[in-house]
Amino acid sequence: MHDTQNASVSIVDESGAGRDIPSRKPWWFGPAIVAVAVGATIGIVVSEPAPPPTPAELVRKSIERFSRLTSYQKVGVATYPDPRNARGRRQITVDVERPEKTRLVWDNDDPAGSQEFLQVDNRRYERRPPGGWFENVFRPPDPSGLASRRSPLGEPWAALDPPTLREVDQPRIDGLSTHHIRFAATPAALADTVFAPIGVDTHGALSSGLNLQSTVEVWIRTADMEIVRVRYALINAADEYRFEESYLFRNESPRTAIVAPATVGGRSTPSPAMLVSAYLSATSAGNEPAALQVWHASVAMSTEDRGRRVATTHELASLGVGRYYTVRGPTYAAVFGGPAVVEWDARSAWMGVTAIDEGGAEHQIGFMALVSDLPLLSSASPGPGSTWTLYDVIECGAFVC
């Protein structure tokens, strides 16, 4: 039996010269080779995999993927308290071909409440079946059908890393794994950016004084980071408002082409939002006469109200109020102070505005618009019936309108 413990490590020269004389290497040569091999093996074994992405990183990746889509379809279903029924229901289908084509269809429980919108090459068309199409030249284009100025891409779910963001679970949808992410949202923000644009009145829940939970949930497909589903919810002990959207047909041509209507019957009149924009555009430029042309004096105005109209406009124009502003609403109603309705059925509209003057100070302003054939308005108001007219402007002081 050989003594391996005391054996020296040697390398024999195979060249033929001095074949019987071994060529010895230093004592450390063999152990060094073993150490290198063992070290390499250990390095492979102990290497750690990359940490999984955080919920914020998942949302950012889904936003990036969404921004590169050339087309998509989303189908949303809203359920909410309805005084006429136990629960109201509304379905909204949006087809988008970027950059400038959108089709939006609203379907209600009541077929008479259905509406369709088309936007093609910065021109917007609307109709209420079975009626014909008309071009609305006053309503500003909307790149996503239901846009939110509070988030990128015009999608309310695309929030920027809220502190409450967390992953709930990883369910399978249509056989594919997803990341289910949830975060808390400000109730007023959800009311303004999600429910108000689809004509769902959440005022009762917001003013009830009950504890109100407001959440946004998103499901992101694991394989490609595509957004699959979004759910918005406002819930308290008495009411429950939900709006759930599913995203479909990415980067595919819509099943029905988005083209301008072959026949257009007429043109719409300025919307309440456009009247607010025109008024603030004039005050921000210091153009008091132009602002007063937008804010018409009506027959119902008292002498005191007429004086307030002039004084308020003079003050806002003197300060240059309105170069920058944000709008809350509009909230539409069939009668002033009544429950919210969709724009088509509305006779009054209320908007709250936070506007900045030239000195950087904030001003809280409320705007009320009415349809011009209401008795409150002068028959001399511009345009035919169903024309929106700016009826009142109120400075709210330190309170948010």
Short mmCIF file of C-alpha atoms in Angstrom, two decimals:
data_model
loop_
_atom_site.label_atom_id
_atom_site.label_comp_id
_atom_site.label_asym_id
_atom_site.label_seq_id
_atom_site.Cartn_x
_atom_site.Cartn_y
_atom_site.Cartn_z
CA MET A 1 0.00 0.00 0.00
CA HIS A 2 1.45 3.33 -1.05
CA ASP A 3 2.01 6.18 1.41
CA THR A 4 -0.11 8.88 -0.22
CA GLN A 5 0.21 11.22 2.70
CA ASN A 6 3.95 11.82 2.14
CA ALA A 7 3.99 11.44 -1.65
CA SER A 8 5.41 14.41 -3.52
CA VAL A 9 3.54 15.88 -6.47
CA SER A 10 5.54 15.56 -9.71
CA ILE A 11 4.98 16.13 -13.40
CA VAL A 12 6.88 13.86 -15.76
CA ASP A 13 8.46 15.39 -18.85
CA GLU A 14 7.04 13.54 -21.86
CA SER A 15 9.48 15.08 -24.37
CA GLY A 16 11.87 12.08 -24.17
CA ALA A 17 14.84 13.97 -22.71
CA GLY A 18 15.74 12.73 -19.27
CA ARG A 19 12.75 10.33 -19.31
CA ASP A 20 13.79 8.65 -16.06
CA ILE A 21 14.31 11.90 -14.16
CA PRO A 22 11.08 13.36 -12.75
CA SER A 23 10.48 17.12 -13.04
CA ARG A 24 9.38 18.35 -9.60
CA LYS A 25 7.14 21.40 -8.96
CA PRO A 26 6.90 23.47 -5.77
CA TRP A 27 5.07 21.92 -2.84
CA TRP A 28 2.15 24.35 -3.14
CA PHE A 29 1.42 23.67 -6.82
CA GLY A 30 -1.05 20.79 -6.35
CA PRO A 31 -2.99 22.35 -3.46
CA ALA A 32 -3.30 25.56 -5.47
CA ILE A 33 -4.98 23.73 -8.34
CA VAL A 34 -7.38 22.04 -5.93
CA ALA A 35 -8.13 25.37 -4.22
CA VAL A 36 -8.94 27.08 -7.52
CA ALA A 37 -11.27 24.25 -8.54
CA VAL A 38 -13.00 24.16 -5.16
CA GLY A 39 -13.31 27.95 -5.09
CA ALA A 40 -14.91 28.00 -8.52
CA THR A 41 -17.34 25.29 -7.49
CA ILE A 42 -18.26 27.13 -4.30
CA GLY A 43 -18.80 30.35 -6.26
CA ILE A 44 -21.35 28.67 -8.47
CA VAL A 45 -23.15 27.08 -5.56
CA VAL A 46 -23.49 30.16 -3.39
CA SER A 47 -24.47 32.65 -6.13
CA GLU A 48 -27.92 34.13 -5.37
CA PRO A 49 -30.71 34.73 -7.92
CA ALA A 50 -31.81 38.28 -8.67
CA PRO A 51 -34.46 39.52 -6.23
CA PRO A 52 -38.04 39.54 -7.58
CA PRO A 53 -39.33 42.90 -8.86
CA THR A 54 -41.16 45.08 -6.38
CA PRO A 55 -44.84 45.99 -6.97
CA ALA A 56 -43.75 49.49 -8.00
CA GLU A 57 -41.32 48.03 -10.56
CA LEU A 58 -44.06 45.76 -11.93
CA VAL A 59 -46.41 48.71 -12.39
CA ARG A 60 -43.68 50.77 -14.07
CA LYS A 61 -42.90 47.91 -16.46
CA SER A 62 -46.59 47.53 -17.32
CA ILE A 63 -46.83 51.29 -17.98
CA GLU A 64 -43.83 51.07 -20.29
CA ARG A 65 -45.36 48.14 -22.17
CA PHE A 66 -48.73 49.87 -22.39
CA SER A 67 -47.16 53.05 -23.77
CA ARG A 68 -45.74 51.09 -26.73
CA LEU A 69 -49.05 49.55 -27.82
CA THR A 70 -50.24 50.67 -31.23
CA SER A 71 -53.83 49.66 -30.49
CA TYR A 72 -55.93 48.07 -27.77
CA GLN A 73 -59.48 47.46 -26.64
CA LYS A 74 -60.82 47.65 -23.10
CA VAL A 75 -64.27 46.71 -21.83
CA GLY A 76 -65.40 48.20 -18.53
CA VAL A 77 -68.43 47.39 -16.40
CA ALA A 78 -69.59 49.80 -13.68
CA THR A 79 -72.03 48.86 -10.91
CA TYR A 80 -73.34 51.45 -8.47
CA PRO A 81 -76.34 52.41 -6.28
CA ASP A 82 -79.26 53.59 -8.39
CA PRO A 83 -82.40 55.08 -6.80
CA ARG A 84 -84.49 53.62 -9.65
CA ASN A 85 -83.13 50.09 -9.18
CA ALA A 86 -81.32 48.16 -6.50
CA ARG A 87 -78.12 48.39 -8.57
CA GLY A 88 -77.30 50.33 -11.70
CA ARG A 89 -75.07 48.86 -14.40
CA ARG A 90 -73.19 50.46 -17.28
CA GLN A 91 -70.83 48.91 -19.82
CA ILE A 92 -68.22 50.96 -21.66
CA THR A 93 -66.19 49.62 -24.60
CA VAL A 94 -63.19 51.60 -25.83
CA ASP A 95 -61.17 50.88 -28.99
CA VAL A 96 -57.99 52.87 -29.48
CA GLU A 97 -55.70 53.10 -32.52
CA ARG A 98 -52.80 55.33 -31.64
CA PRO A 99 -52.16 58.11 -32.10
CA GLU A 100 -55.48 59.71 -33.10
CA LYS A 101 -58.38 57.25 -33.37
CA THR A 102 -60.79 56.28 -30.59
CA ARG A 103 -64.23 54.71 -30.48
CA LEU A 104 -66.22 54.66 -27.23
CA VAL A 105 -69.62 52.98 -26.73
CA TRP A 106 -71.73 53.38 -23.57
CA ASP A 107 -74.42 50.75 -22.95
CA ASN A 108 -76.83 51.20 -20.04
CA ASP A 109 -79.53 49.01 -18.55
CA ASP A 110 -81.86 51.43 -20.31
CA PRO A 111 -81.19 51.22 -24.09
CA ALA A 112 -82.26 54.86 -24.42
CA GLY A 113 -79.17 55.82 -22.42
CA SER A 114 -76.67 54.35 -24.88
CA GLN A 115 -74.17 56.70 -26.54
CA GLU A 116 -71.34 56.44 -29.06
CA PHE A 117 -68.28 58.63 -29.56
CA LEU A 118 -65.71 58.65 -32.35
CA GLN A 119 -62.47 60.58 -32.52
CA VAL A 120 -60.65 60.55 -35.83
CA ASP A 121 -57.73 62.85 -36.70
CA ASN A 122 -58.54 65.35 -33.91
CA ARG A 123 -62.21 65.56 -34.88
CA ARG A 124 -64.82 64.28 -32.44
CA TYR A 125 -68.21 62.83 -33.40
CA GLU A 126 -71.08 61.78 -31.15
CA ARG A 127 -74.48 60.18 -31.47
CA ARG A 128 -77.24 58.71 -29.35
CA PRO A 129 -78.76 55.75 -31.21
CA PRO A 130 -80.94 55.61 -33.16
CA GLY A 131 -80.10 59.26 -33.87
CA GLY A 132 -77.46 60.33 -36.38
CA TRP A 133 -73.89 61.53 -35.88
CA PHE A 134 -72.92 65.14 -35.19
CA GLU A 135 -69.47 66.70 -34.94
CA ASN A 136 -68.61 68.25 -31.58
CA VAL A 137 -66.08 70.93 -32.46
CA PHE A 138 -65.95 72.32 -28.92
CA ARG A 139 -65.13 69.20 -26.94
CA PRO A 140 -61.33 68.73 -26.65
CA PRO A 141 -59.86 65.51 -28.08
CA ASP A 142 -59.31 62.69 -25.61
CA PRO A 143 -56.52 60.24 -26.54
CA SER A 144 -57.76 57.30 -24.48
CA GLY A 145 -61.53 57.66 -24.32
CA LEU A 146 -61.63 58.11 -20.54
CA ALA A 147 -58.54 60.15 -19.77
CA SER A 148 -57.18 61.18 -16.41
CA ARG A 149 -55.00 64.27 -16.11
CA ARG A 150 -53.67 62.88 -12.80
CA SER A 151 -51.71 59.98 -14.32
CA PRO A 152 -49.49 59.12 -17.29
CA LEU A 153 -51.08 57.69 -20.45
CA GLY A 154 -54.47 59.04 -19.45
CA GLU A 155 -55.19 55.86 -17.46
CA PRO A 156 -56.18 56.26 -13.79
CA TRP A 157 -54.50 52.95 -12.83
CA ALA A 158 -51.10 54.20 -14.02
CA ALA A 159 -50.37 55.86 -10.69
CA LEU A 160 -46.83 56.83 -9.76
CA ASP A 161 -45.66 54.56 -6.94
CA PRO A 162 -48.23 55.25 -4.20
CA PRO A 163 -46.91 54.32 -0.73
CA THR A 164 -49.62 51.70 -0.17
CA LEU A 165 -48.67 49.64 -3.25
CA ARG A 166 -48.45 45.89 -2.45
CA GLU A 167 -48.77 42.53 -4.19
CA VAL A 168 -51.77 40.50 -2.99
CA ASP A 169 -51.34 37.17 -4.81
CA GLN A 170 -50.49 35.66 -8.20
CA PRO A 171 -53.72 34.23 -9.66
CA ARG A 172 -54.14 32.76 -13.14
CA ILE A 173 -56.33 34.60 -15.64
CA ASP A 174 -57.21 32.81 -18.89
CA GLY A 175 -54.71 30.12 -17.89
CA LEU A 176 -51.77 32.54 -17.48
CA SER A 177 -50.18 33.66 -14.23
CA THR A 178 -50.49 37.30 -13.17
CA HIS A 179 -49.31 39.66 -10.45
CA HIS A 180 -52.29 41.02 -8.50
CA ILE A 181 -51.38 44.45 -7.08
CA ARG A 182 -53.48 46.71 -4.89
CA PHE A 183 -53.12 50.23 -3.54
CA ALA A 184 -55.30 52.71 -1.71
CA ALA A 185 -56.42 55.80 -3.59
CA THR A 186 -57.86 59.12 -2.47
CA PRO A 187 -61.69 58.84 -2.62
CA ALA A 188 -62.01 62.25 -4.28
CA ALA A 189 -59.45 61.28 -6.92
CA LEU A 190 -61.35 58.10 -7.83
CA ALA A 191 -64.64 60.00 -7.90
CA ASP A 192 -63.14 62.65 -10.20
CA THR A 193 -61.03 60.53 -12.58
CA VAL A 194 -63.01 57.27 -12.78
CA PHE A 195 -66.66 57.56 -11.81
CA ALA A 196 -67.56 61.15 -12.79
CA PRO A 197 -66.45 60.70 -16.47
CA ILE A 198 -68.87 57.75 -16.84
CA GLY A 199 -71.77 59.61 -15.24
CA VAL A 200 -71.77 57.77 -11.89
CA ASP A 201 -72.66 60.05 -8.97
CA THR A 202 -70.57 59.28 -5.87
CA HIS A 203 -71.54 62.41 -3.93
CA GLY A 204 -73.69 60.43 -1.49
CA ALA A 205 -70.77 58.20 -0.50
CA LEU A 206 -68.29 61.08 -0.25
CA SER A 207 -70.56 63.17 1.96
CA SER A 208 -72.04 60.36 4.08
CA GLY A 209 -69.50 60.68 6.90
CA LEU A 210 -69.09 56.88 6.89
CA ASN A 211 -65.67 55.28 6.64
CA LEU A 212 -64.94 55.06 2.90
CA GLN A 213 -62.50 52.56 1.44
CA SER A 214 -61.11 53.45 -1.99
CA THR A 215 -58.85 51.00 -3.78
CA VAL A 216 -57.29 50.36 -7.17
CA GLU A 217 -56.34 46.82 -8.16
CA VAL A 218 -54.36 45.82 -11.24
CA TRP A 219 -53.52 42.41 -12.67
CA ILE A 220 -50.28 42.28 -14.69
CA ARG A 221 -49.43 39.22 -16.78
CA THR A 222 -46.18 37.63 -15.59
CA ALA A 223 -44.93 36.50 -19.00
CA ASP A 224 -44.94 39.88 -20.79
CA MET A 225 -45.86 42.53 -18.15
CA GLU A 226 -49.07 43.41 -20.04
CA ILE A 227 -51.94 44.92 -18.07
CA VAL A 228 -54.83 42.42 -18.04
CA ARG A 229 -57.47 43.79 -15.69
CA VAL A 230 -58.13 46.84 -13.50
CA ARG A 231 -60.71 47.29 -10.74
CA TYR A 232 -61.65 50.56 -9.03
CA ALA A 233 -63.80 50.52 -5.90
CA LEU A 234 -65.39 52.98 -3.48
CA ILE A 235 -67.05 51.14 -0.59
CA ASN A 236 -68.62 52.14 2.71
CA ALA A 237 -71.20 50.55 5.00
CA ALA A 238 -74.10 51.80 2.86
CA ASP A 239 -72.88 52.05 -0.74
CA GLU A 240 -70.60 50.21 -3.13
CA TYR A 241 -69.27 51.58 -6.41
CA ARG A 242 -67.17 49.38 -8.68
CA PHE A 243 -65.70 49.79 -12.14
CA GLU A 244 -63.77 46.89 -13.66
CA GLU A 245 -61.94 47.01 -17.00
CA SER A 246 -60.45 44.16 -19.04
CA TYR A 247 -57.80 44.90 -21.67
CA LEU A 248 -58.04 42.94 -24.94
CA PHE A 249 -56.81 42.77 -28.55
CA ARG A 250 -53.43 44.44 -28.08
CA ASN A 251 -51.61 45.55 -31.24
CA GLU A 252 -54.42 44.20 -33.41
CA SER A 253 -56.66 46.14 -35.75
CA PRO A 254 -60.12 46.81 -34.26
CA ARG A 255 -62.81 44.41 -35.42
CA THR A 256 -64.70 47.41 -36.76
CA ALA A 257 -62.57 50.09 -38.41
CA ILE A 258 -62.44 53.47 -36.67
CA VAL A 259 -63.38 55.89 -39.46
CA ALA A 260 -65.23 59.21 -39.60
CA PRO A 261 -69.02 58.88 -40.14
CA ALA A 262 -70.12 59.06 -43.74
CA THR A 263 -72.99 61.40 -42.78
CA VAL A 264 -72.79 64.13 -40.13
CA GLY A 265 -75.94 65.99 -39.19
CA GLY A 266 -74.68 69.06 -37.36
CA ARG A 267 -72.29 70.57 -34.84
CA SER A 268 -72.46 70.75 -31.09
CA THR A 269 -72.20 73.86 -28.95
CA PRO A 270 -69.49 74.70 -26.39
CA SER A 271 -69.31 72.32 -23.44
CA PRO A 272 -69.15 73.66 -19.85
CA ALA A 273 -65.46 72.78 -19.70
CA MET A 274 -64.81 74.84 -22.84
CA LEU A 275 -66.67 77.83 -21.33
CA VAL A 276 -64.47 77.62 -18.21
CA SER A 277 -61.38 77.41 -20.41
CA ALA A 278 -62.47 80.47 -22.41
CA TYR A 279 -63.21 82.50 -19.27
CA LEU A 280 -59.88 81.67 -17.58
CA SER A 281 -58.00 82.24 -20.83
CA ALA A 282 -59.38 85.80 -20.84
CA THR A 283 -58.71 86.49 -17.13
CA SER A 284 -55.17 85.09 -17.33
CA ALA A 285 -54.49 87.53 -20.18
CA GLY A 286 -56.02 90.43 -18.21
CA ASN A 287 -58.77 90.75 -20.82
CA GLU A 288 -61.77 91.67 -18.67
CA PRO A 289 -64.22 92.47 -21.54
CA ALA A 290 -63.58 89.07 -23.18
CA ALA A 291 -64.22 87.28 -19.87
CA LEU A 292 -67.50 89.16 -19.39
CA GLN A 293 -68.60 88.08 -22.86
CA VAL A 294 -68.28 84.44 -21.71
CA TRP A 295 -70.06 85.05 -18.38
CA HIS A 296 -73.40 86.33 -19.64
CA ALA A 297 -75.80 88.39 -17.55
CA SER A 298 -79.20 86.71 -17.36
CA VAL A 299 -82.70 88.07 -16.79
CA ALA A 300 -82.78 86.36 -13.39
CA MET A 301 -79.68 88.20 -12.13
CA SER A 302 -80.30 90.75 -9.42
CA THR A 303 -78.55 94.12 -9.42
CA GLU A 304 -76.30 92.77 -6.67
CA ASP A 305 -75.38 89.69 -8.72
CA ARG A 306 -74.64 91.80 -11.79
CA GLY A 307 -72.29 93.93 -9.71
CA ARG A 308 -70.61 90.82 -8.30
CA ARG A 309 -70.17 89.48 -11.85
CA VAL A 310 -68.26 92.61 -12.85
CA ALA A 311 -66.28 92.85 -9.60
CA THR A 312 -65.24 89.18 -9.61
CA THR A 313 -64.16 89.29 -13.23
CA HIS A 314 -62.23 92.53 -12.65
CA GLU A 315 -60.37 91.00 -9.70
CA LEU A 316 -59.48 87.77 -11.49
CA ALA A 317 -58.34 89.61 -14.62
CA SER A 318 -56.27 92.08 -12.57
CA LEU A 319 -54.41 89.21 -10.90
CA GLY A 320 -53.98 87.24 -14.12
CA VAL A 321 -55.77 84.20 -12.68
CA GLY A 322 -55.98 81.11 -14.85
CA ARG A 323 -52.71 80.62 -16.67
CA TYR A 324 -52.45 77.28 -14.85
CA TYR A 325 -55.48 75.53 -13.41
CA THR A 326 -57.01 72.14 -12.63
CA VAL A 327 -60.70 71.28 -12.94
CA ARG A 328 -62.78 69.01 -10.71
CA GLY A 329 -65.79 67.78 -12.61
CA PRO A 330 -67.95 68.77 -14.33
CA THR A 331 -70.79 67.21 -12.34
CA TYR A 332 -73.90 67.15 -14.53
CA ALA A 333 -77.50 67.19 -13.27
CA ALA A 334 -80.93 67.24 -14.90
CA VAL A 335 -81.96 69.98 -12.45
CA PHE A 336 -79.68 72.18 -10.39
CA GLY A 337 -78.77 70.35 -7.17
CA GLY A 338 -80.24 67.07 -8.40
CA PRO A 339 -78.50 63.69 -8.78
CA ALA A 340 -75.72 63.33 -11.34
CA VAL A 341 -76.57 62.29 -14.89
CA VAL A 342 -74.57 61.88 -18.10
CA GLU A 343 -73.80 65.03 -20.08
CA TRP A 344 -76.43 64.29 -22.74
CA ASP A 345 -79.27 64.40 -20.21
CA ALA A 346 -77.91 67.34 -18.20
CA ARG A 347 -79.43 70.79 -17.82
CA SER A 348 -76.88 72.12 -15.33
CA ALA A 349 -73.20 71.54 -14.64
CA TRP A 350 -70.92 72.45 -11.74
CA MET A 351 -67.10 72.58 -11.84
CA GLY A 352 -64.61 73.36 -9.12
CA VAL A 353 -61.32 74.93 -10.25
CA THR A 354 -57.99 75.54 -8.56
CA ALA A 355 -56.33 78.33 -10.54
CA ILE A 356 -52.94 80.03 -10.15
CA ASP A 357 -52.45 83.79 -10.60
CA GLU A 358 -49.34 85.60 -11.86
CA GLY A 359 -47.95 85.81 -8.34
CA GLY A 360 -48.27 82.04 -7.80
CA ALA A 361 -51.21 82.24 -5.37
CA GLU A 362 -54.01 79.66 -5.55
CA HIS A 363 -57.66 80.62 -6.08
CA GLN A 364 -60.57 78.23 -5.46
CA ILE A 365 -63.35 79.06 -7.94
CA GLY A 366 -66.71 77.44 -8.64
CA PHE A 367 -68.35 77.61 -12.08
CA MET A 368 -72.01 76.88 -12.83
CA ALA A 369 -73.27 76.40 -16.39
CA LEU A 370 -76.88 76.00 -17.46
CA VAL A 371 -78.61 75.16 -20.72
CA SER A 372 -79.66 78.41 -22.36
CA ASP A 373 -83.35 77.55 -22.82
CA LEU A 374 -83.89 77.28 -19.05
CA PRO A 375 -86.15 80.05 -17.62
CA LEU A 376 -83.26 81.32 -15.49
CA LEU A 377 -81.45 82.49 -18.59
CA SER A 378 -82.16 85.36 -20.93
CA SER A 379 -83.77 84.56 -24.25
CA ALA A 380 -81.04 86.74 -25.68
CA SER A 381 -78.36 84.23 -24.62
CA PRO A 382 -76.31 83.13 -27.63
CA GLY A 383 -77.27 80.08 -29.65
CA PRO A 384 -80.41 77.95 -29.93
CA GLY A 385 -81.87 75.69 -27.22
CA SER A 386 -79.52 73.18 -25.59
CA THR A 387 -76.66 75.70 -25.74
CA TRP A 388 -74.53 75.75 -22.60
CA THR A 389 -74.11 79.17 -20.99
CA LEU A 390 -71.81 80.15 -18.14
CA TYR A 391 -74.28 81.28 -15.48
CA ASP A 392 -72.22 81.97 -12.35
CA VAL A 393 -68.64 82.21 -11.07
CA ILE A 394 -68.03 82.04 -7.31
CA GLU A 395 -64.77 82.57 -5.44
CA CYS A 396 -64.70 80.01 -2.67
CA GLY A 397 -61.97 81.62 -0.57
CA ALA A 398 -60.04 79.12 1.53
CA PHE A 399 -62.61 76.38 0.86
CA VAL A 400 -62.39 73.97 -2.08
CA CYS A 401 -65.40 74.39 -4.31
#
